[in-house]
PDB file of C-alpha atoms and ligand atoms in Angstrom:
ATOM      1  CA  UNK H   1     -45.968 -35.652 -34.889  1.00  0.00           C
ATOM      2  CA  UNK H   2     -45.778 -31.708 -35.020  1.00  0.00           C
ATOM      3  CA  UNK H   3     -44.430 -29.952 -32.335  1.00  0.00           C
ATOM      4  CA  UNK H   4     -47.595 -28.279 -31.140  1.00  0.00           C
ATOM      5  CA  UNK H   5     -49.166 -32.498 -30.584  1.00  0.00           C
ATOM      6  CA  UNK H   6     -46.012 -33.017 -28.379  1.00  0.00           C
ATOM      7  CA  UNK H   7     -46.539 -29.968 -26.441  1.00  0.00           C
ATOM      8  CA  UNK H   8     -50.305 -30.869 -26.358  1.00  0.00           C
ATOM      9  CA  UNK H   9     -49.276 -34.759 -25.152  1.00  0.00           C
ATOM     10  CA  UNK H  10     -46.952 -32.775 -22.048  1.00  0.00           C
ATOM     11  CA  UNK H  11     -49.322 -31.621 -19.195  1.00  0.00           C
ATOM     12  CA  UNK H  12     -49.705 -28.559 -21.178  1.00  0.00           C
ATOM     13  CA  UNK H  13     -52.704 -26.453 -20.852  1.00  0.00           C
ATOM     14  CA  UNK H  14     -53.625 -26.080 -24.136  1.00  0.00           C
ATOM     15  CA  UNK H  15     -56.682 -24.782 -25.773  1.00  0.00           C
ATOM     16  CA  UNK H  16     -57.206 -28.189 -27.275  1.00  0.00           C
ATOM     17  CA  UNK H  17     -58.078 -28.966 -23.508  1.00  0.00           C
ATOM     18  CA  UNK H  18     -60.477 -25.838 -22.783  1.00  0.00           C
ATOM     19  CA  UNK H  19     -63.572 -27.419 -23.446  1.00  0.00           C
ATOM     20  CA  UNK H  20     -63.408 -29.538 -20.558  1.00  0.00           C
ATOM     21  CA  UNK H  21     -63.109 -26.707 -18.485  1.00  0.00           C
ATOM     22  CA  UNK H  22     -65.457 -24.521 -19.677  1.00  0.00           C
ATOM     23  CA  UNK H  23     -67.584 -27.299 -19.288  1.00  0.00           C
ATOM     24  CA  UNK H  24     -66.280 -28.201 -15.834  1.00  0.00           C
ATOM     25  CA  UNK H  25     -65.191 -27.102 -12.503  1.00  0.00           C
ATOM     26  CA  UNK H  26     -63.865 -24.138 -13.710  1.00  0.00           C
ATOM     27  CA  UNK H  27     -63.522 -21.024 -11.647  1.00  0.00           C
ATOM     28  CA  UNK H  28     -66.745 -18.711 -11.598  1.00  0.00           C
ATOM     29  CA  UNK H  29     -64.216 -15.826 -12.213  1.00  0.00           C
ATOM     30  CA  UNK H  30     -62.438 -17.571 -15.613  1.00  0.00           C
ATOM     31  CA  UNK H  31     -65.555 -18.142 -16.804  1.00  0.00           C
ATOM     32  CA  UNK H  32     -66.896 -14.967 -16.546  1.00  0.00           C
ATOM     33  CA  UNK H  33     -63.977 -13.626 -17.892  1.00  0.00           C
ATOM     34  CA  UNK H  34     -62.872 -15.293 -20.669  1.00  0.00           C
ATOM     35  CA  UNK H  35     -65.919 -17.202 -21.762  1.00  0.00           C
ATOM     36  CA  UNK H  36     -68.987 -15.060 -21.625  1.00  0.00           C
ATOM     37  CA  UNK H  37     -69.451 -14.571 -25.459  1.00  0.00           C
ATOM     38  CA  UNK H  38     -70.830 -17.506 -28.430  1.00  0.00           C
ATOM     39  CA  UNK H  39     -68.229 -16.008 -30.293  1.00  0.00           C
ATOM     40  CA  UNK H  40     -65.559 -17.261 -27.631  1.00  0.00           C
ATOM     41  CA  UNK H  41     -67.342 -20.519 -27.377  1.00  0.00           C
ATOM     42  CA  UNK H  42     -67.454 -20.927 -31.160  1.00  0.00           C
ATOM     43  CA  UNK H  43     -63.500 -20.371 -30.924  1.00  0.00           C
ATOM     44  CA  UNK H  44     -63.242 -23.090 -28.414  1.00  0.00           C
ATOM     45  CA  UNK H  45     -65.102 -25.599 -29.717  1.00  0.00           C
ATOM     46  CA  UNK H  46     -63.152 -25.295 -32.698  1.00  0.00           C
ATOM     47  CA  UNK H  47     -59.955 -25.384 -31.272  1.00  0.00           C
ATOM     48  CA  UNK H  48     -60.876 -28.229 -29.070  1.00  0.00           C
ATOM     49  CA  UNK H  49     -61.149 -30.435 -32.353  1.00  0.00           C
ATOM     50  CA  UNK H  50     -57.626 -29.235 -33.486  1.00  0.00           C
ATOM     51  CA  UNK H  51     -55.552 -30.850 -30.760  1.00  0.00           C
ATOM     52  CA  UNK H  52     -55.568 -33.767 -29.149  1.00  0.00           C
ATOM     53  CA  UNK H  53     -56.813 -33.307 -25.148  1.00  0.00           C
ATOM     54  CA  UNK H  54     -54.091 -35.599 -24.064  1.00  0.00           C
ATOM     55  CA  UNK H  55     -53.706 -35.051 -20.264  1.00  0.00           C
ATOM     56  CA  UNK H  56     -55.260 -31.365 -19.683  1.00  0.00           C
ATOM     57  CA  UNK H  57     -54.491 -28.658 -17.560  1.00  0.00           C
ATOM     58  CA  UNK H  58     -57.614 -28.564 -15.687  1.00  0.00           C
ATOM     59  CA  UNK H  59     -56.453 -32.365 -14.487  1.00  0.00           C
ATOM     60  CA  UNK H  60     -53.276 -31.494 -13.029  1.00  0.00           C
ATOM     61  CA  UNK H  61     -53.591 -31.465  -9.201  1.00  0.00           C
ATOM     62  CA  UNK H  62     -51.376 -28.604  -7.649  1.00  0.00           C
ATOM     63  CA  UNK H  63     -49.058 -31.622  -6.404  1.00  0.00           C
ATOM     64  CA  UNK H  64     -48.493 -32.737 -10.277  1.00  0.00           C
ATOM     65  CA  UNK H  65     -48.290 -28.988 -11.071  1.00  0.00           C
ATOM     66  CA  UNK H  66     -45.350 -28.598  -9.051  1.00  0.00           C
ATOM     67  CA  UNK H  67     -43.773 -31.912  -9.808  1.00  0.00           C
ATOM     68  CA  UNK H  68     -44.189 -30.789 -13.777  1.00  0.00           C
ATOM     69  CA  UNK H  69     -42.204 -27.406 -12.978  1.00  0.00           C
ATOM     70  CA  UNK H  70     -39.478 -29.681 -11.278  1.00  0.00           C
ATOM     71  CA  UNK H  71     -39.453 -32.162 -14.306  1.00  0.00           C
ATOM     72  CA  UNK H  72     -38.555 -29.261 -16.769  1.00  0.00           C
ATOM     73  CA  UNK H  73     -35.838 -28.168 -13.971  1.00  0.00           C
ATOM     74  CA  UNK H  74     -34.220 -31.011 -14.860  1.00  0.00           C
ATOM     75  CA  UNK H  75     -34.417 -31.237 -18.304  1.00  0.00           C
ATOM     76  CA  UNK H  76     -32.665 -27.765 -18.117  1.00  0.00           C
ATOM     77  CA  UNK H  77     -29.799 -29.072 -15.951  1.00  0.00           C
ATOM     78  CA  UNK H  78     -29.804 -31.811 -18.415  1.00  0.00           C
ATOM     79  CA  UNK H  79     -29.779 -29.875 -21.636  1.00  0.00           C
ATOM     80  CA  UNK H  80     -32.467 -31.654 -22.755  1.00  0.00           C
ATOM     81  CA  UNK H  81     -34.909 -29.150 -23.201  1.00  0.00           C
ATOM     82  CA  UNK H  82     -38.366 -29.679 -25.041  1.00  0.00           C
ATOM     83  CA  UNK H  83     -39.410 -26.136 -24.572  1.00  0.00           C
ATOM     84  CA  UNK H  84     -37.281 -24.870 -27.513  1.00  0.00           C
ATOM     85  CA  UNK H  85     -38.952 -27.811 -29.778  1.00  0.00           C
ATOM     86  CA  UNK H  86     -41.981 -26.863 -29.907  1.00  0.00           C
ATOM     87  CA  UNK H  87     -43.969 -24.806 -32.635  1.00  0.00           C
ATOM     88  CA  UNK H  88     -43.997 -21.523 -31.180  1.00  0.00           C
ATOM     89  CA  UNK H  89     -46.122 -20.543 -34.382  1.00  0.00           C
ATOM     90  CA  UNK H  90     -49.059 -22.930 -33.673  1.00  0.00           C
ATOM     91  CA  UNK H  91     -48.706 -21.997 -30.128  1.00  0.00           C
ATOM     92  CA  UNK H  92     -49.044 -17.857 -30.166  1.00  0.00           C
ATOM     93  CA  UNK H  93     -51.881 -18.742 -32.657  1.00  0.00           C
ATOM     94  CA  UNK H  94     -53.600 -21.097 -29.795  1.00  0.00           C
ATOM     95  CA  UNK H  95     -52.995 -18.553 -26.873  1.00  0.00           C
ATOM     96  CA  UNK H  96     -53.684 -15.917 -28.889  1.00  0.00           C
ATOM     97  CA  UNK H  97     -57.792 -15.472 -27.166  1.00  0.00           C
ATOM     98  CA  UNK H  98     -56.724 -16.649 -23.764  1.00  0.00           C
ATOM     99  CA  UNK H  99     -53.587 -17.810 -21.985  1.00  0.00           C
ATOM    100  CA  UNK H 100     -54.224 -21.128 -19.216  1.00  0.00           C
ATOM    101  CA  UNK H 101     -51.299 -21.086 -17.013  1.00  0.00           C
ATOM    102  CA  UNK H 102     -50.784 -24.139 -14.649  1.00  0.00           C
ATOM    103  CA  UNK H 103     -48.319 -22.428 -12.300  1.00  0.00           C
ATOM    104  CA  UNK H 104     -47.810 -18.879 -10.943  1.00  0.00           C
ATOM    105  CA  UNK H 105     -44.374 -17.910 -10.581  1.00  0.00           C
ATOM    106  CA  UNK H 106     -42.664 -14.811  -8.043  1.00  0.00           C
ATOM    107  CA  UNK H 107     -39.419 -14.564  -9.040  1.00  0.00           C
ATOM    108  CA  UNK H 108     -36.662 -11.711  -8.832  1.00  0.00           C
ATOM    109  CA  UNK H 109     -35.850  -9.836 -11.651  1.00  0.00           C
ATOM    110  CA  UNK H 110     -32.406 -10.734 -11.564  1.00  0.00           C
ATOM    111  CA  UNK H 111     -31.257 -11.312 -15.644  1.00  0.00           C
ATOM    112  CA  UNK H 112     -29.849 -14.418 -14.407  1.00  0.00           C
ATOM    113  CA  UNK H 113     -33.282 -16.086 -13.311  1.00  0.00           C
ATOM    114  CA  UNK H 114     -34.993 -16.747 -16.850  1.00  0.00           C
ATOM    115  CA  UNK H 115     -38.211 -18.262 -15.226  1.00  0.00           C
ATOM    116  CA  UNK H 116     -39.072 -20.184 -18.212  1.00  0.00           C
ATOM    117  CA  UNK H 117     -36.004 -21.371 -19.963  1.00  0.00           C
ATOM    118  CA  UNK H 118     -34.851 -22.584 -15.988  1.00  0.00           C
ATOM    119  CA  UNK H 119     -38.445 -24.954 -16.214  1.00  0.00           C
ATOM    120  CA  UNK H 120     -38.292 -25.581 -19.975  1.00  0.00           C
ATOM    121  CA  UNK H 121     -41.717 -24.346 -20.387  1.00  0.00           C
ATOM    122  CA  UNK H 122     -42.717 -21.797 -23.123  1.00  0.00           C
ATOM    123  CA  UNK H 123     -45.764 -19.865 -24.270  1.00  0.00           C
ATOM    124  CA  UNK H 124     -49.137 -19.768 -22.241  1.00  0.00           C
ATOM    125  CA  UNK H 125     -47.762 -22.433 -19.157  1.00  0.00           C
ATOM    126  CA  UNK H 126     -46.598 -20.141 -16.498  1.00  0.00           C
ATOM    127  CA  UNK H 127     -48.076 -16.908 -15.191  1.00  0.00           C
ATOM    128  CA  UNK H 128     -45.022 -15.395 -13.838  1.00  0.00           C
ATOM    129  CA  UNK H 129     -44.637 -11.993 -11.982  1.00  0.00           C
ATOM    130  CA  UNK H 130     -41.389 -10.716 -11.149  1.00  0.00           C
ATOM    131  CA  UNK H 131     -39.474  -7.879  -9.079  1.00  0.00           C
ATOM    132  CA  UNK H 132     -36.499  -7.126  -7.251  1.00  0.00           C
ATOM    133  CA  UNK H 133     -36.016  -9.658  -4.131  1.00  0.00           C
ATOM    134  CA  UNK H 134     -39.188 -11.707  -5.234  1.00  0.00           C
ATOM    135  CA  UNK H 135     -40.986  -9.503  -2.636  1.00  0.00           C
ATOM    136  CA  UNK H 136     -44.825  -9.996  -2.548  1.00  0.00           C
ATOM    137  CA  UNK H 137     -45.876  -6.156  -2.588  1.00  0.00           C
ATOM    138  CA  UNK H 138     -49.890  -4.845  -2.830  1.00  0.00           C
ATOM    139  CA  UNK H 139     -49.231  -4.963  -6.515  1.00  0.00           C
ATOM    140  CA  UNK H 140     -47.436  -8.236  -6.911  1.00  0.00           C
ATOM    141  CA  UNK H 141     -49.889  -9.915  -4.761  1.00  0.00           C
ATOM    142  CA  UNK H 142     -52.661  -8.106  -6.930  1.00  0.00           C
ATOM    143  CA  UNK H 143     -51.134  -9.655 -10.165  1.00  0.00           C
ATOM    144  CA  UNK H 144     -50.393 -13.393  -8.420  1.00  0.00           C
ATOM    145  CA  UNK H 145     -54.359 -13.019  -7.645  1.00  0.00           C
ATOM    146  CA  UNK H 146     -55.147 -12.563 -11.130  1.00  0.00           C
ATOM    147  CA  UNK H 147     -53.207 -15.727 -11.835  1.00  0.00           C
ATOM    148  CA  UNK H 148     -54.798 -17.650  -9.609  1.00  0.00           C
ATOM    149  CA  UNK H 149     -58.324 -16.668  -9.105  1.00  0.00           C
ATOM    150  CA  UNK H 150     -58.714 -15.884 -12.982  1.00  0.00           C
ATOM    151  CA  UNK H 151     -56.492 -17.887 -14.710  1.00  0.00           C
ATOM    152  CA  UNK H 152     -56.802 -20.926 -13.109  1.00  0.00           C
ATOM    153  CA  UNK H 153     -53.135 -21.648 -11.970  1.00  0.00           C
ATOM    154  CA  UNK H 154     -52.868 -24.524  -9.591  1.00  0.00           C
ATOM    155  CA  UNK H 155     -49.392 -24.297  -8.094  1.00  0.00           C
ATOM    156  CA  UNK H 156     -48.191 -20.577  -6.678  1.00  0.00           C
ATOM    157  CA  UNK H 157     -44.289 -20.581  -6.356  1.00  0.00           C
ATOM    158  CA  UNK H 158     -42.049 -17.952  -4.802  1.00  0.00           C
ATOM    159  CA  UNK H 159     -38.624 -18.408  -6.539  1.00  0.00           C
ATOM    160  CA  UNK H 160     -35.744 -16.877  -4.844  1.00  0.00           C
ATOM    161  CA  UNK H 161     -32.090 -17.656  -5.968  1.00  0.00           C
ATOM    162  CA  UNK H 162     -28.320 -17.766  -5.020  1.00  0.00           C
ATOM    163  CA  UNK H 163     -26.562 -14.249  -4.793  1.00  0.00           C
ATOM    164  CA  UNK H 164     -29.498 -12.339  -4.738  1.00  0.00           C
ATOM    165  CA  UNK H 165     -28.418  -8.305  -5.054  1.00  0.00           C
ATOM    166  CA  UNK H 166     -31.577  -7.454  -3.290  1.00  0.00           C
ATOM    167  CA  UNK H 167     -30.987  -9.485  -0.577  1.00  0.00           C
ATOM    168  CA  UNK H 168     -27.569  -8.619  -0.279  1.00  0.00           C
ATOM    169  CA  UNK H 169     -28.494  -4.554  -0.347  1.00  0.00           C
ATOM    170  CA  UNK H 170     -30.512  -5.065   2.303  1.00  0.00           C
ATOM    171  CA  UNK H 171     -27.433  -6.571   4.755  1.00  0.00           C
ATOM    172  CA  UNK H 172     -25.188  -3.862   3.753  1.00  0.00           C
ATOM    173  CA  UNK H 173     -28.322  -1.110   4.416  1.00  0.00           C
ATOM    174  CA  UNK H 174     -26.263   1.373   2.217  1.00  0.00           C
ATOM    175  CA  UNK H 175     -27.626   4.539   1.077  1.00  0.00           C
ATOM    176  CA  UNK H 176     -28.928   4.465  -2.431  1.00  0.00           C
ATOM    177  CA  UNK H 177     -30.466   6.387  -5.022  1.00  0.00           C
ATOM    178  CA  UNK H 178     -33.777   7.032  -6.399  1.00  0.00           C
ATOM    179  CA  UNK H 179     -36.702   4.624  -5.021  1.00  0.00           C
ATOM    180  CA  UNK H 180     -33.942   1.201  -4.363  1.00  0.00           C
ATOM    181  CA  UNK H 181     -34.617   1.675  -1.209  1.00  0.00           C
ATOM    182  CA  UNK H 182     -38.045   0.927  -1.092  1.00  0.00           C
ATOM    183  CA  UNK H 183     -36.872  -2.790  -1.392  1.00  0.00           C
ATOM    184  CA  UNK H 184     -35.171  -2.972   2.151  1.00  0.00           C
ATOM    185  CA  UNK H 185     -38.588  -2.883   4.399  1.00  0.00           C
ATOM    186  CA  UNK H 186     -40.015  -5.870   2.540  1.00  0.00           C
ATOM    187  CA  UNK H 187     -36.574  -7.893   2.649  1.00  0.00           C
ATOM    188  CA  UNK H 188     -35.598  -6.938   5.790  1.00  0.00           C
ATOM    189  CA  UNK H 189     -37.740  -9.309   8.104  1.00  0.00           C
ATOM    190  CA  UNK H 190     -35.581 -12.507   6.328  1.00  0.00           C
ATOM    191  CA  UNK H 191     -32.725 -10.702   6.664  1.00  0.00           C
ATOM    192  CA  UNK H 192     -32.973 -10.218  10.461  1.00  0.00           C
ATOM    193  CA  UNK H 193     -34.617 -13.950  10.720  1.00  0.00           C
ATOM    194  CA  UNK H 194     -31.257 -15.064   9.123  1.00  0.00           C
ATOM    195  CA  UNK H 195     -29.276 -12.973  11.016  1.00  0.00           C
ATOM    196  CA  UNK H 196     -27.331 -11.530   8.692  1.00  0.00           C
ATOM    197  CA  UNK H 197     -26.265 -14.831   6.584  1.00  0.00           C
ATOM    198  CA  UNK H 198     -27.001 -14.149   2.724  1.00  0.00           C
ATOM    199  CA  UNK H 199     -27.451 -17.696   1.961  1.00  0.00           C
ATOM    200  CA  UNK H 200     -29.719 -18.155   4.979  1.00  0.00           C
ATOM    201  CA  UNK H 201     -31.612 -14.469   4.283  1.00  0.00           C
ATOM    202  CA  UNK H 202     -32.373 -16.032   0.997  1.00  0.00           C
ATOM    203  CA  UNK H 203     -33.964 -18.307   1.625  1.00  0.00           C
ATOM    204  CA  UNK H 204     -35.803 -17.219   4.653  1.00  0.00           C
ATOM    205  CA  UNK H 205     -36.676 -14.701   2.044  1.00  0.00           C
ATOM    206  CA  UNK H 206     -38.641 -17.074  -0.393  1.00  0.00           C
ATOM    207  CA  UNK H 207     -40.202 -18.905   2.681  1.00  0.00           C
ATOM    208  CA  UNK H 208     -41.724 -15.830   4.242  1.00  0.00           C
ATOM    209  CA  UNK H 209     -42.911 -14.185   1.025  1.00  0.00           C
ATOM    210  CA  UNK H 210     -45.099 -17.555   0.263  1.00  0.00           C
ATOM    211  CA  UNK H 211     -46.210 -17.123   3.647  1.00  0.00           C
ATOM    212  CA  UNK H 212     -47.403 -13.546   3.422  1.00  0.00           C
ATOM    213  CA  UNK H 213     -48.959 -14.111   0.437  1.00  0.00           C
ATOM    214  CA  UNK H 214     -50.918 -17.501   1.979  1.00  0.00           C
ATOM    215  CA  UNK H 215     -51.928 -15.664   4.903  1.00  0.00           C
ATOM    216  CA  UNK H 216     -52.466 -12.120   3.697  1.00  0.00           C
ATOM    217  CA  UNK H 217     -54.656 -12.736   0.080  1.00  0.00           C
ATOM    218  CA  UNK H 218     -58.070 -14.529   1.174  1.00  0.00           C
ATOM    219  CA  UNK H 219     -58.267 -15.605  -2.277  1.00  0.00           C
ATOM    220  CA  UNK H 220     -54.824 -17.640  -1.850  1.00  0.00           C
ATOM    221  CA  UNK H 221     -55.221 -18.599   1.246  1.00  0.00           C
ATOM    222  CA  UNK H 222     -58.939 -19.945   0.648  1.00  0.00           C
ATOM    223  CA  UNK H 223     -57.534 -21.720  -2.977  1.00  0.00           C
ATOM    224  CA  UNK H 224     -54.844 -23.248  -0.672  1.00  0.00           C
ATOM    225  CA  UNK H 225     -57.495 -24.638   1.984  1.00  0.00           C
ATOM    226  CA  UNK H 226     -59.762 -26.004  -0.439  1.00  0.00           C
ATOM    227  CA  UNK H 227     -56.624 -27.837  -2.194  1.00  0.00           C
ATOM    228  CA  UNK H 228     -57.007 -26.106  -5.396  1.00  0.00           C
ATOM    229  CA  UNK H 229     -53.930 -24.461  -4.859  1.00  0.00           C
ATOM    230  CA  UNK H 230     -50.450 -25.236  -3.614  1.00  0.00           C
ATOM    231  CA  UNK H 231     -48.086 -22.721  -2.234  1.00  0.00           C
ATOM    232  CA  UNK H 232     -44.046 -23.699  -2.290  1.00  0.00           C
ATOM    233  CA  UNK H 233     -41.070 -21.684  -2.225  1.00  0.00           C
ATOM    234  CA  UNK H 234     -38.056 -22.550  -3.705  1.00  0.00           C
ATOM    235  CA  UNK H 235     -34.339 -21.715  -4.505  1.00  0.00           C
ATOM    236  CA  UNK H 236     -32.555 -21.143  -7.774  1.00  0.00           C
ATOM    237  CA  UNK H 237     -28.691 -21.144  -7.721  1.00  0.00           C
ATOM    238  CA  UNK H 238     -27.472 -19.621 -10.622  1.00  0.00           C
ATOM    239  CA  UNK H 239     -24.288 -21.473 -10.625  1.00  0.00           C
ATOM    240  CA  UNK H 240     -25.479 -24.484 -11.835  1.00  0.00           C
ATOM    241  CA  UNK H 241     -28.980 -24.226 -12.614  1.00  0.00           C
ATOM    242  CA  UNK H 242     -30.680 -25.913 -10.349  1.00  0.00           C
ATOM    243  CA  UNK H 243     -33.677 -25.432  -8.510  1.00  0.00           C
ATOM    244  CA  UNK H 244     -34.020 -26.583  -4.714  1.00  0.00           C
ATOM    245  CA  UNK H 245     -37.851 -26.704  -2.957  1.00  0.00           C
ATOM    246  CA  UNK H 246     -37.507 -24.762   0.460  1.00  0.00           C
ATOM    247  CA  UNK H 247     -39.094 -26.306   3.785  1.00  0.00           C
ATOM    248  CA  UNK H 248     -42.330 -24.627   4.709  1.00  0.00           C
TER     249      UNK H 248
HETATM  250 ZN1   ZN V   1     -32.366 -11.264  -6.832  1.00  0.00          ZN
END
């Protein structure tokens, strides 16, 4: 078996598994996007005979979309990662038209929080946006749009982690140079929820910036109401690696 067939036999996404969708429920948006030419068809058609469908993307529910991020959470913590095993070749080749994310991830940009080494997933499975304090900005909320409304993803998680400097800035309230400072306003709502507490400002941190984004971008909120979409927030501790889901 070649690496790219046990990629394809994970819950993968791959363009072995676009027909169906193209052919299916899929979005108006990703269609019109991404599939409006015979010459994209043609390339679909024949990649759909290269690969086996196996269990595709466009069947994940946002529930198993989640529960596959969590799955390659713990084959990080467990060392056992699959990620690194497949054929990254085969894969940039596949992805190389269009990319079919099944999760969109807001993390910080913190170098310790390496999105997809910490879910052992590799090219073309997560959409993820990142920026100091995982804060969901115009822009950020623009891009995690994009992900969802055009790509498809089915799971939108806001990843905050353990020690976060953004957070932390935002306690102390120093003066600081440049444009850092445009970080506090965003942050600061979790950090006066929390009252202070890092650990607590954290994660209030992650909880409220899934909420903004459910109740401020119609086109989340409306995925999220139809069930086509689940919103979670989470926490990563970058002690040991592990990643903790976050009470609504
Ligand atoms: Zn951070």
């Amino acid at each position: 078996m070649t690496g790219f067939m046990q990629y394809s036999g994970m819950r993968c996404g791959c363009l072995g598994c676009l027909e169906s969708k193209v052919t299916g429920d899929a979005g108006l948006s990703r269609r019109d996007f991404l599939c409006s030419t015979a010459a994209t068809a043609a390339a679909l058609a024949g990649a759909s005979m290269i690969s086996a469908p196996a269990a595709a993307q466009t069947a994940l529910t946002p529930d198993q979309a989640l529960e596959t991020l969590m799955d390659g959470n713990k084959r990080y913590l467990g060392g056992q990662l699959k990620s690194f095993n497949e054929d990254l070749s085969i894969l940039k080749a596949k992805t190389a038209e269009k990319q079919e994310p099944f999760a969109a991830v807001l993390s910080c940009a913190d170098s310790r929080v390496p999105v997809e080494l910490v879910f052992d997933q590799s090219i073309g499975h997560l959409f993820v946006v990142r920026v100091a304090g995982n804060v969901a900005t115009p822009e950020i909320t623009a891009s995690l749009e994009y992900g969802i409304a055009v790509l498809g993803a089915k799971l939108l998680l806001v990843l905050g982690h353990s020690n976060c400097g953004a957070v932390k800035a935002t306690i102390e309230g120093k003066a600081v140079p440049g444009q850092i400072g445009a970080l506090y306003a965003p942050i600061w709502p979790a950090v006066n929820a929390a009252g202070g507490d890092l650990d607590a400002a954290i994660n209030a941190n992650a909880r409220m910036q899934a909420t903004l984004l459910s109740r401020t971008s119609t086109i989340i909120s409306t995925a999220a109401k139809e069930g086509k979409l689940k919103v979670a927030a989470a926490r990563y501790d970058v002690a040991t690696g592990g990643v903790s889901l976050l009470p609504p």
